[in-house]
Coordinates of C-alpha atoms in Angstrom, one line a residue:
Chain A
M141 CA 113.0 102.9 69.3
S142 CA 112.5 105.2 66.3
Q143 CA 115.5 107.1 65.1
P144 CA 115.6 110.8 65.9
T145 CA 114.9 113.2 63.1
D146 CA 117.6 115.9 62.4
A147 CA 115.5 118.5 64.1
N148 CA 115.2 116.4 67.3
A149 CA 118.9 115.5 67.3
R150 CA 119.8 119.2 67.0
D151 CA 117.7 119.9 70.1
F152 CA 120.1 118.1 72.4
E153 CA 123.2 118.7 70.3
T154 CA 125.8 119.1 73.0
M155 CA 124.7 117.5 76.2
A156 CA 126.6 118.0 79.4
I157 CA 126.0 115.5 82.2
V158 CA 127.2 116.8 85.6
G159 CA 127.8 113.9 88.0
V160 CA 128.4 110.6 86.1
G161 CA 127.2 108.1 88.6
L162 CA 124.4 105.6 88.4
I163 CA 121.8 108.1 87.1
G164 CA 124.2 110.3 85.1
G165 CA 125.9 107.3 83.6
S166 CA 122.6 105.7 82.6
I167 CA 121.5 109.0 81.0
G168 CA 124.8 109.1 79.0
R169 CA 124.4 105.5 77.8
A170 CA 120.7 106.0 76.9
V171 CA 121.4 109.3 75.0
K172 CA 124.3 107.8 73.1
A173 CA 122.3 104.6 72.3
R174 CA 119.4 106.7 71.0
G175 CA 121.6 109.2 69.2
L176 CA 119.9 112.1 71.0
A177 CA 123.0 114.3 71.1
R178 CA 126.0 114.9 68.8
V179 CA 128.3 114.8 71.8
V180 CA 128.0 114.0 75.5
L181 CA 130.2 115.8 77.9
G182 CA 130.7 114.2 81.3
V183 CA 131.5 116.6 84.1
G184 CA 132.8 115.6 87.5
R185 CA 135.5 116.1 90.1
N186 CA 137.4 112.9 89.7
A187 CA 139.3 112.9 86.3
S188 CA 140.2 109.2 86.4
R189 CA 136.6 108.1 87.2
L190 CA 135.4 110.3 84.3
E191 CA 138.0 108.7 82.0
A192 CA 136.8 105.3 83.1
A193 CA 133.2 106.3 82.3
R194 CA 134.3 107.5 78.9
R195 CA 136.1 104.1 78.3
A196 CA 132.8 102.4 79.4
G197 CA 131.1 104.3 76.6
L198 CA 128.8 106.4 78.8
I199 CA 130.2 109.8 77.8
D200 CA 132.3 111.1 74.9
E201 CA 134.5 113.6 76.7
P202 CA 135.4 113.9 80.4
L203 CA 135.7 117.4 81.9
T204 CA 136.5 118.5 85.4
D205 CA 135.7 122.2 84.7
L206 CA 132.0 122.8 84.9
S207 CA 132.2 126.3 83.4
A208 CA 134.2 125.0 80.4
A209 CA 131.6 122.3 79.8
A210 CA 128.7 124.8 80.2
R211 CA 130.2 127.2 77.6
R212 CA 129.8 124.4 75.0
A213 CA 126.5 122.9 76.1
T214 CA 123.0 123.0 74.6
V215 CA 121.5 121.1 77.5
I216 CA 123.0 120.5 80.9
V217 CA 121.6 117.7 83.2
F218 CA 122.6 117.8 86.8
C219 CA 122.8 114.3 88.4
T220 CA 124.8 115.3 91.5
P221 CA 123.5 114.9 95.1
V222 CA 120.6 117.2 95.7
D223 CA 122.5 119.5 98.0
R224 CA 125.0 120.3 95.2
I225 CA 122.5 121.1 92.4
V226 CA 121.7 124.7 93.1
A227 CA 125.4 125.9 93.3
G228 CA 126.2 123.8 90.2
V229 CA 123.4 125.3 88.2
R230 CA 124.4 128.8 89.1
E231 CA 128.0 128.2 88.2
A232 CA 127.0 126.6 84.9
A233 CA 124.4 129.2 84.0
A234 CA 126.9 132.0 84.5
A235 CA 129.2 130.5 81.8
A236 CA 126.6 129.0 79.4
P237 CA 125.5 130.6 76.2
A238 CA 122.0 132.1 76.0
G239 CA 119.4 129.5 75.1
V240 CA 121.0 126.8 77.2
L241 CA 118.6 124.6 79.0
L242 CA 119.4 123.3 82.5
T243 CA 117.7 120.4 84.2
D244 CA 118.4 117.9 87.0
A245 CA 117.4 114.4 88.2
G246 CA 117.2 115.1 91.9
S247 CA 114.8 113.3 94.3
V248 CA 113.8 116.6 96.0
K249 CA 112.4 119.5 94.0
A250 CA 110.9 122.4 95.9
A251 CA 114.1 123.7 97.5
I252 CA 115.9 123.4 94.2
C253 CA 113.3 124.8 91.9
C254 CA 112.3 127.7 94.1
E255 CA 115.9 128.7 94.6
L256 CA 116.5 128.6 90.8
A257 CA 113.2 130.3 89.7
N258 CA 115.0 133.6 89.8
G259 CA 118.4 135.0 89.4
L260 CA 119.6 133.1 86.4
P261 CA 121.1 135.0 83.4
R262 CA 118.6 136.1 80.7
G263 CA 117.9 133.4 78.2
V264 CA 119.0 130.6 80.6
E265 CA 116.3 128.4 82.1
F266 CA 116.3 125.7 84.7
V267 CA 113.4 123.1 84.6
G268 CA 113.5 120.5 87.4
A269 CA 112.9 116.9 86.8
H270 CA 112.9 113.6 88.7
P271 CA 113.1 110.3 86.9
L272 CA 111.5 107.6 89.3
A273 CA 114.2 105.1 88.5
G274 CA 117.3 104.2 90.4
S275 CA 118.8 101.6 92.6
E276 CA 120.4 101.2 96.0
K277 CA 123.6 100.8 94.0
Q278 CA 126.1 103.6 93.4
G279 CA 128.5 104.4 90.6
F280 CA 128.5 104.5 86.8
E281 CA 129.5 100.8 86.8
H282 CA 125.9 100.0 87.3
A283 CA 124.7 102.4 84.6
D284 CA 121.9 101.0 82.4
G285 CA 120.7 102.6 79.2
E286 CA 117.3 101.1 79.7
L287 CA 116.9 102.4 83.3
F288 CA 114.3 105.0 82.3
Q289 CA 112.4 102.8 79.9
N290 CA 108.7 102.5 81.0
R291 CA 109.4 104.5 84.2
L292 CA 107.7 107.7 85.3
C293 CA 109.6 111.0 85.1
V294 CA 108.2 113.9 87.0
V295 CA 108.8 117.3 85.5
T296 CA 108.3 120.1 88.0
P297 CA 108.2 123.5 86.4
H298 CA 108.1 126.7 88.4
A299 CA 106.1 129.8 87.5
T300 CA 108.8 131.5 85.6
N301 CA 109.5 128.6 83.2
S302 CA 108.6 129.0 79.6
R303 CA 106.2 126.4 78.1
K304 CA 108.9 125.8 75.4
A305 CA 111.5 124.8 78.0
I306 CA 109.1 122.6 79.8
E307 CA 108.2 120.8 76.6
R308 CA 111.9 120.3 75.7
I309 CA 112.6 118.6 79.0
A310 CA 109.5 116.5 78.8
E311 CA 110.5 115.5 75.2
F312 CA 114.0 114.6 76.4
W313 CA 112.6 112.1 79.0
K314 CA 110.1 110.7 76.6
R315 CA 112.9 110.0 74.2
L316 CA 114.7 108.1 77.0
G317 CA 111.6 105.9 77.2
S318 CA 109.9 107.4 80.2
K319 CA 106.3 108.4 80.8
V320 CA 106.3 112.1 81.8
V321 CA 103.9 113.7 84.3
E322 CA 104.0 117.3 85.3
M323 CA 103.4 118.6 88.8
S324 CA 104.5 121.4 91.0
P325 CA 107.7 121.0 93.0
E326 CA 105.7 121.1 96.2
V327 CA 103.2 118.4 95.2
H328 CA 106.1 116.3 94.0
D329 CA 107.9 116.6 97.4
R330 CA 104.8 115.8 99.4
A331 CA 104.2 112.6 97.3
L332 CA 107.8 111.5 97.3
A333 CA 108.0 111.9 101.0
E334 CA 105.4 109.2 101.2
T335 CA 106.4 106.9 98.3
S336 CA 110.2 107.1 98.6
H337 CA 111.7 109.0 101.5
L338 CA 109.6 107.5 104.3
P339 CA 110.1 104.0 102.9
H340 CA 113.8 104.6 102.9
L341 CA 113.6 105.7 106.5
A342 CA 111.5 102.7 107.6
A343 CA 113.8 100.3 105.7
A344 CA 116.8 101.8 107.4
A345 CA 115.2 101.6 110.8
L346 CA 114.4 97.9 110.2
A347 CA 118.0 97.3 109.2
G348 CA 119.2 99.2 112.2
T349 CA 116.9 97.2 114.5
L350 CA 118.4 93.9 113.3
S351 CA 120.7 92.3 115.9
A352 CA 123.9 90.9 114.5
G353 CA 123.0 87.5 116.0
N354 CA 119.8 87.3 114.0
R355 CA 121.3 88.0 110.6
E356 CA 121.2 84.3 109.6
L357 CA 117.4 84.3 110.1
A358 CA 116.8 87.3 107.8
A359 CA 115.0 85.7 104.8
S360 CA 113.6 87.1 101.6
G361 CA 110.9 89.2 103.3
F362 CA 113.5 91.0 105.4
R363 CA 115.8 91.4 102.4
D364 CA 113.2 92.9 100.1
T365 CA 111.8 95.2 102.8
T366 CA 115.2 96.6 103.6
R367 CA 117.0 96.5 100.2
I368 CA 116.9 100.3 99.8
A369 CA 118.6 100.8 103.1
S370 CA 121.8 100.1 101.3
G371 CA 121.5 103.4 99.6
D372 CA 124.3 105.9 100.0
A373 CA 124.2 107.7 103.4
D374 CA 125.5 111.0 102.0
L375 CA 122.9 111.2 99.2
W376 CA 120.1 110.3 101.6
T377 CA 121.2 112.7 104.3
A378 CA 120.9 115.5 101.8
I379 CA 117.5 114.3 100.5
F380 CA 116.0 114.1 104.1
L381 CA 117.3 117.6 104.9
E382 CA 116.0 119.1 101.7
N383 CA 112.6 117.6 102.1
R384 CA 112.5 117.9 105.9
T385 CA 109.0 119.3 106.4
E386 CA 107.2 116.7 104.2
V387 CA 109.3 113.8 105.6
L388 CA 108.4 114.8 109.1
A389 CA 104.7 115.0 108.2
S390 CA 104.8 111.5 106.6
L391 CA 106.7 110.1 109.6
S392 CA 103.9 111.5 111.9
R393 CA 101.2 109.7 109.8
F394 CA 103.4 106.5 109.9
N395 CA 103.8 106.7 113.6
A396 CA 100.1 107.2 114.2
L397 CA 99.4 104.0 112.3
L398 CA 102.1 102.1 114.3
T399 CA 100.6 103.5 117.5
R400 CA 97.1 102.2 116.5
F401 CA 98.6 98.8 115.8
R402 CA 100.5 98.7 119.1
E403 CA 97.4 99.6 121.1
A404 CA 95.4 96.9 119.4
L405 CA 98.1 94.3 120.0
E406 CA 98.5 95.3 123.7
K407 CA 94.8 94.8 124.1
N408 CA 94.8 91.5 122.2
D409 CA 92.2 93.1 120.0
A410 CA 92.1 90.6 117.1
G411 CA 89.3 92.5 115.3
A412 CA 91.2 95.8 115.3
L413 CA 94.5 94.1 114.2
H414 CA 92.7 92.4 111.4
E415 CA 91.1 95.6 110.2
W416 CA 94.4 97.4 110.3
L417 CA 96.2 94.6 108.4
K418 CA 93.4 94.3 105.9
A419 CA 93.4 98.1 105.1
A420 CA 97.2 97.9 104.5
K421 CA 96.8 94.8 102.3
I422 CA 94.1 96.6 100.2
S423 CA 96.4 99.6 99.8
R424 CA 99.3 97.4 98.7
D425 CA 97.2 95.2 96.4
S426 CA 96.0 98.4 94.6
L427 CA 99.5 98.8 93.2
V428 CA 99.4 96.6 90.1
Chain B
M241 CA 119.1 65.3 94.3
S242 CA 120.0 61.7 95.3
Q243 CA 117.3 59.1 95.4
P244 CA 116.1 58.0 98.8
T245 CA 117.3 54.7 100.1
D246 CA 114.5 52.3 101.1
A247 CA 115.2 52.9 104.8
N248 CA 114.8 56.7 104.3
A249 CA 111.6 56.3 102.3
R250 CA 110.1 54.1 105.0
D251 CA 110.7 56.8 107.5
F252 CA 108.0 59.1 106.0
E253 CA 105.9 56.3 104.5
T254 CA 102.4 57.8 105.0
M255 CA 102.6 61.5 105.3
A256 CA 99.6 63.7 106.2
I257 CA 99.7 67.4 105.3
V258 CA 97.2 69.4 107.3
G259 CA 96.4 72.6 105.5
V260 CA 97.2 72.4 101.8
G261 CA 97.9 76.0 100.9
L262 CA 101.1 77.6 99.7
I263 CA 103.3 75.9 102.3
G264 CA 101.4 72.6 102.6
G265 CA 101.1 72.3 98.8
S266 CA 104.8 73.0 98.3
I267 CA 105.7 70.4 100.9
G268 CA 103.4 67.9 99.1
R269 CA 105.0 68.7 95.7
A270 CA 108.5 68.4 97.1
V271 CA 107.8 65.2 99.0
K272 CA 106.3 63.6 95.9
A273 CA 109.0 64.8 93.6
R274 CA 111.7 63.4 95.9
G275 CA 109.8 60.1 96.6
L276 CA 110.1 60.7 100.4
A277 CA 106.7 59.1 101.2
R278 CA 104.7 56.2 99.7
V279 CA 101.5 58.2 100.0
V280 CA 100.7 61.9 100.8
L281 CA 97.4 62.5 102.4
G282 CA 96.0 66.1 102.2
V283 CA 93.8 67.2 105.0
G284 CA 91.6 70.3 104.9
R285 CA 88.1 71.6 105.4
N286 CA 87.2 72.3 101.8
A287 CA 86.8 69.0 99.8
S288 CA 86.7 70.7 96.4
R289 CA 89.9 72.6 97.1
L290 CA 91.6 69.4 98.3
E291 CA 90.4 67.6 95.2
A292 CA 91.9 70.4 93.0
A293 CA 95.2 70.1 94.9
R294 CA 95.1 66.3 94.2
R295 CA 94.6 67.0 90.5
A296 CA 97.5 69.5 90.6
G297 CA 99.6 66.6 91.8
L298 CA 100.4 68.0 95.3
I299 CA 98.7 65.2 97.3
D300 CA 97.6 61.7 96.6
E301 CA 94.5 61.6 98.6
P302 CA 92.2 64.3 99.9
L303 CA 90.6 63.9 103.3
T304 CA 88.4 66.3 105.3
D305 CA 88.5 64.1 108.4
L306 CA 91.7 64.8 110.4
S307 CA 91.3 61.8 112.7
A308 CA 90.8 59.4 109.8
A309 CA 94.0 60.8 108.2
A310 CA 95.9 60.6 111.5
R311 CA 95.0 56.9 112.0
R312 CA 96.9 56.1 108.8
A313 CA 99.8 58.5 109.1
T314 CA 103.5 58.0 110.0
V315 CA 104.2 61.7 109.9
I316 CA 101.8 64.6 110.1
V317 CA 102.8 68.1 109.1
F318 CA 100.6 71.0 110.2
C319 CA 100.6 73.9 107.8
T320 CA 97.4 75.6 109.1
P321 CA 97.4 79.2 110.4
V322 CA 99.3 79.3 113.7
D323 CA 96.2 79.7 115.9
R324 CA 94.8 76.4 114.7
I325 CA 97.9 74.2 115.1
V326 CA 97.6 73.3 118.8
A327 CA 94.0 72.1 118.5
G328 CA 94.8 70.2 115.3
V329 CA 97.8 68.5 116.8
R330 CA 95.7 67.4 119.9
E331 CA 92.9 66.0 117.7
A332 CA 95.4 64.1 115.4
A333 CA 97.5 62.8 118.3
A334 CA 94.4 61.3 120.0
A335 CA 93.7 59.3 116.8
A336 CA 97.2 58.5 115.6
P337 CA 99.0 55.2 116.2
A338 CA 101.9 55.1 118.6
G339 CA 105.2 56.2 117.0
V340 CA 103.6 58.9 114.9
L341 CA 105.6 62.1 114.6
L342 CA 103.8 65.4 114.4
T343 CA 105.4 68.7 113.3
D344 CA 104.4 72.0 111.9
A345 CA 105.5 74.9 109.7
G346 CA 104.2 77.8 111.8
S347 CA 105.9 81.2 112.0
V348 CA 105.5 81.4 115.8
K349 CA 106.9 78.6 118.0
A350 CA 106.9 79.3 121.8
A351 CA 103.1 79.3 122.3
I352 CA 102.7 76.2 120.2
C353 CA 105.7 74.2 121.5
C354 CA 105.1 74.9 125.1
E355 CA 101.5 74.0 124.9
L356 CA 102.3 70.7 123.2
A357 CA 105.3 69.8 125.3
N358 CA 102.9 67.8 127.6
G359 CA 99.6 66.0 127.4
L360 CA 100.1 64.1 124.2
P361 CA 99.4 60.3 124.2
R362 CA 102.4 58.1 125.1
G363 CA 104.5 57.4 122.0
V364 CA 103.3 60.5 120.1
E365 CA 105.7 63.4 119.8
F366 CA 105.3 66.9 118.4
V367 CA 108.5 68.7 117.2
G368 CA 108.0 72.3 116.1
A369 CA 109.7 73.6 112.9
H370 CA 109.6 76.7 110.8
P371 CA 110.9 76.8 107.2
L372 CA 112.0 80.3 106.4
A373 CA 110.4 80.3 103.0
G374 CA 107.1 81.6 101.8
S375 CA 105.5 84.4 99.9
E376 CA 102.9 87.0 100.2
K377 CA 100.8 84.8 97.9
Q378 CA 98.2 82.4 99.2
G379 CA 96.8 79.1 98.0
F380 CA 98.2 75.9 96.7
E381 CA 98.1 77.3 93.2
H382 CA 101.4 79.0 94.0
A383 CA 102.9 75.8 95.4
D384 CA 106.5 75.2 94.4
G385 CA 108.4 72.0 95.1
E386 CA 111.7 74.0 95.2
L387 CA 110.4 76.5 97.7
F388 CA 112.6 75.0 100.5
Q389 CA 115.7 74.4 98.5
N390 CA 118.7 76.3 99.9
R391 CA 116.5 77.9 102.6
L392 CA 116.8 77.8 106.3
C393 CA 114.5 75.6 108.4
V394 CA 114.5 76.2 112.1
V395 CA 113.7 73.2 114.3
T396 CA 112.6 74.2 117.8
P397 CA 112.5 71.2 120.1
H398 CA 111.2 71.4 123.7
A399 CA 112.6 69.7 126.7
T400 CA 110.5 66.6 126.4
N401 CA 111.4 65.8 122.8
S402 CA 113.5 62.8 122.1
R403 CA 116.7 63.2 120.2
K404 CA 115.4 60.6 117.7
A405 CA 112.3 62.6 116.9
I406 CA 114.3 65.8 116.5
E407 CA 116.7 64.1 114.1
R408 CA 113.8 62.7 112.0
I409 CA 112.3 66.2 111.6
A410 CA 115.7 67.7 110.8
E411 CA 116.3 64.9 108.3
F412 CA 112.9 65.6 106.7
W413 CA 113.7 69.3 106.0
K414 CA 117.2 68.4 104.8
R415 CA 115.7 66.1 102.3
L416 CA 113.5 68.9 101.0
G417 CA 116.7 70.9 100.4
S418 CA 116.8 73.1 103.4
K419 CA 119.6 73.9 105.8
V420 CA 118.5 73.1 109.3
V421 CA 119.3 75.0 112.5
E422 CA 118.1 74.1 115.9
M423 CA 117.1 76.6 118.6
S424 CA 114.6 77.0 121.4
P425 CA 111.1 78.2 120.6
E426 CA 111.7 81.3 122.6
V427 CA 115.0 82.2 120.8
H428 CA 113.2 81.6 117.5
D429 CA 110.3 83.9 118.4
R430 CA 112.6 86.7 119.6
A431 CA 114.6 86.5 116.3
L432 CA 111.6 86.2 114.0
A433 CA 109.9 89.2 115.7
E434 CA 112.9 91.2 114.4
T435 CA 113.5 89.5 111.0
S436 CA 109.9 88.9 109.9
H437 CA 107.1 90.1 112.1
L438 CA 108.4 93.7 112.6
P439 CA 109.2 94.0 108.9
H440 CA 105.7 92.9 108.1
L441 CA 104.3 95.5 110.5
A442 CA 106.5 98.3 109.0
A443 CA 105.6 97.3 105.4
A444 CA 101.9 97.3 106.2
A445 CA 102.2 100.7 108.0
L446 CA 104.0 102.1 104.9
A447 CA 101.3 100.7 102.6
G448 CA 98.7 102.1 105.0
T449 CA 100.3 105.6 104.9
L450 CA 100.2 105.7 101.1
S451 CA 97.5 108.2 99.9
A452 CA 95.4 106.9 97.0
G453 CA 96.4 110.0 95.0
N454 CA 100.1 109.1 95.2
R455 CA 99.9 105.5 94.0
E456 CA 101.2 106.5 90.6
L457 CA 104.4 107.7 92.1
A458 CA 105.1 104.5 94.0
A459 CA 108.2 103.1 92.2
S460 CA 110.2 100.0 92.6
G461 CA 111.6 101.0 96.0
F462 CA 108.1 101.4 97.5
R463 CA 107.0 98.2 95.9
D464 CA 109.8 96.1 97.3
T465 CA 109.6 97.6 100.7
T466 CA 105.9 96.9 101.0
R467 CA 105.6 93.6 99.0
I468 CA 105.0 91.5 102.1
A469 CA 102.1 93.8 103.2
S470 CA 100.0 91.8 100.7
G471 CA 100.2 88.8 103.0
D472 CA 96.9 87.4 104.3
A473 CA 95.4 89.5 107.2
D474 CA 94.0 86.4 109.0
L475 CA 97.3 84.6 109.0
W476 CA 99.2 87.7 110.2
T477 CA 96.7 88.6 112.9
A478 CA 97.3 85.2 114.4
I479 CA 101.1 85.5 114.1
F480 CA 101.1 88.9 115.8
L481 CA 98.9 87.7 118.7
E482 CA 100.9 84.6 119.3
N483 CA 104.2 86.5 119.3
R484 CA 102.8 89.5 121.0
T485 CA 105.5 90.1 123.7
E486 CA 108.4 89.8 121.3
V487 CA 106.7 91.9 118.6
L488 CA 106.0 94.7 121.0
A489 CA 109.6 94.6 122.2
S490 CA 110.9 94.8 118.6
L491 CA 108.5 97.6 117.9
S492 CA 109.8 99.6 120.8
R493 CA 113.4 99.3 119.5
F494 CA 112.2 100.3 116.0
N495 CA 110.3 103.3 117.5
A496 CA 113.4 104.4 119.4
L497 CA 115.4 104.5 116.2
L498 CA 112.7 106.4 114.4
T499 CA 112.6 108.9 117.3
R500 CA 116.4 109.4 117.1
F501 CA 116.0 110.0 113.4
R502 CA 113.2 112.5 113.9
E503 CA 115.0 114.5 116.5
A504 CA 118.1 114.7 114.3
L505 CA 116.0 115.9 111.3
E506 CA 114.1 118.4 113.4
K507 CA 117.4 119.9 114.5
N508 CA 118.8 119.8 110.9
D509 CA 121.7 117.7 112.4
A510 CA 123.4 116.4 109.2
G511 CA 126.1 114.6 111.2
A512 CA 123.6 112.6 113.3
L513 CA 121.4 111.8 110.3
H514 CA 124.5 110.6 108.4
E515 CA 125.7 108.4 111.3
W516 CA 122.2 106.9 111.7
L517 CA 121.9 106.1 107.9
K518 CA 125.4 104.8 107.8
A519 CA 124.8 102.4 110.7
A520 CA 121.6 101.1 108.9
K521 CA 123.5 100.7 105.6
I522 CA 126.3 98.7 107.3
S523 CA 123.7 96.4 108.9
R524 CA 121.9 95.9 105.6
D525 CA 125.1 95.4 103.6
S526 CA 126.1 92.7 106.1
L527 CA 123.4 90.5 104.6
V528 CA 125.2 88.9 101.7

């Protein structure tokens, strides 16, 4: 990891992280390890949790007052549940100095980015982002400064973003070790419904189908397939609601495939079952 | 691992493994590493593959003639695809000496065990078994002598099995490091539909739903959830067909959960979504 130049370091001089959980805590650790900011403010509602995160070395200064943090910040990264990002950004933007850059790490982008494309104070920009990294685990105790290394981060600008702001956010994630791709919030949400939200739904439905009496017989295949179902129910309720249309569309395609399988099995149609399974295997094997 | 006593070693003196793939090869390696048999015969259709398995140290002697192997065997373990086990057992049983013990490692039990409960020559017994170990990988190249260590092996006797034969098979799997549980073939199949066959189906449907253009956005959650979809399409076609009734019943319960989720999401019912996700999380978290 190359050391930042002075110019780069100044870019992210005072960074506020709002929501110091797994993702926020990992960003804090990574930023501090790489010297990307002079000071990292941690913002949250629970002062004792924030103080513990400070003691763990994830942030420099705990603050429960978002506006107070915003007044001092150069860059503010929102790592709260997706249903709290818009209100948080509006509150921070009202207090922040001109030139502040706001971004997030939410798993859903269209609802947030469209809402924040307009109405922010002059000189304050929000650029959405979504690092494809995480875990079914919760809390800063699981924070990992290498969480974003070699992962993909999707930056989802809207029409009113300046190229300069987009580039600064892309640069930030690259400095955390991620590969950055840019796409519209809508394209992101359609893709993530398929690659993340539907898999969560299927994993949860499998876990929900498991009878208590059969737990002992759940081996590694079941465990891997359902691991993400341990994700936080609050976080995921918000994600599903915010990406409702695309999740429902993905679920329809998934159901259509299940129906084709069921019909083939009901008819004892070995050829059709084989073809169905082979197509799925080819798709899965294409992920190297 | 304690060394076998002479009496134990004699139990499995000449072991024939029919189907030297991932499971058969792993059994061979484990049996040889633990000295559980004097000689391990490997039986298959492809002489050059068998010779390669011998060179890899998984078997002592390659044989393409099942009857010839059966005539020399004390114990015969069938590790072929589930739709080839019954015919293989009948062929081997006709050639084998009285006192031979036949078993298998198939993922489906009722169809096999019921079919083989009667009609075998006097003094020849088949006791079904299913080690809950494996991988989406195929071939003896992935064989692992520790594959069964600390895993569960389900032994599924039928009404005509002798207690002595059941105990010998249980002992065999314990000597390979597994924890053994005994249940009826029907109870096994109902449980495995839920813990293994339905998860395979869901993983494959997720992989099948993935658009080629979204592959880049498939992160670790998608990869874990769909890993088992890389399993062999032939093997899995046979498993689904042999456990058709229980798979269809599990699929109905899974579909009912998906429908409840879809209805809650269509209605923007945050409370119902949260309750649904929470129940799934509790179920998954119960697997320690």
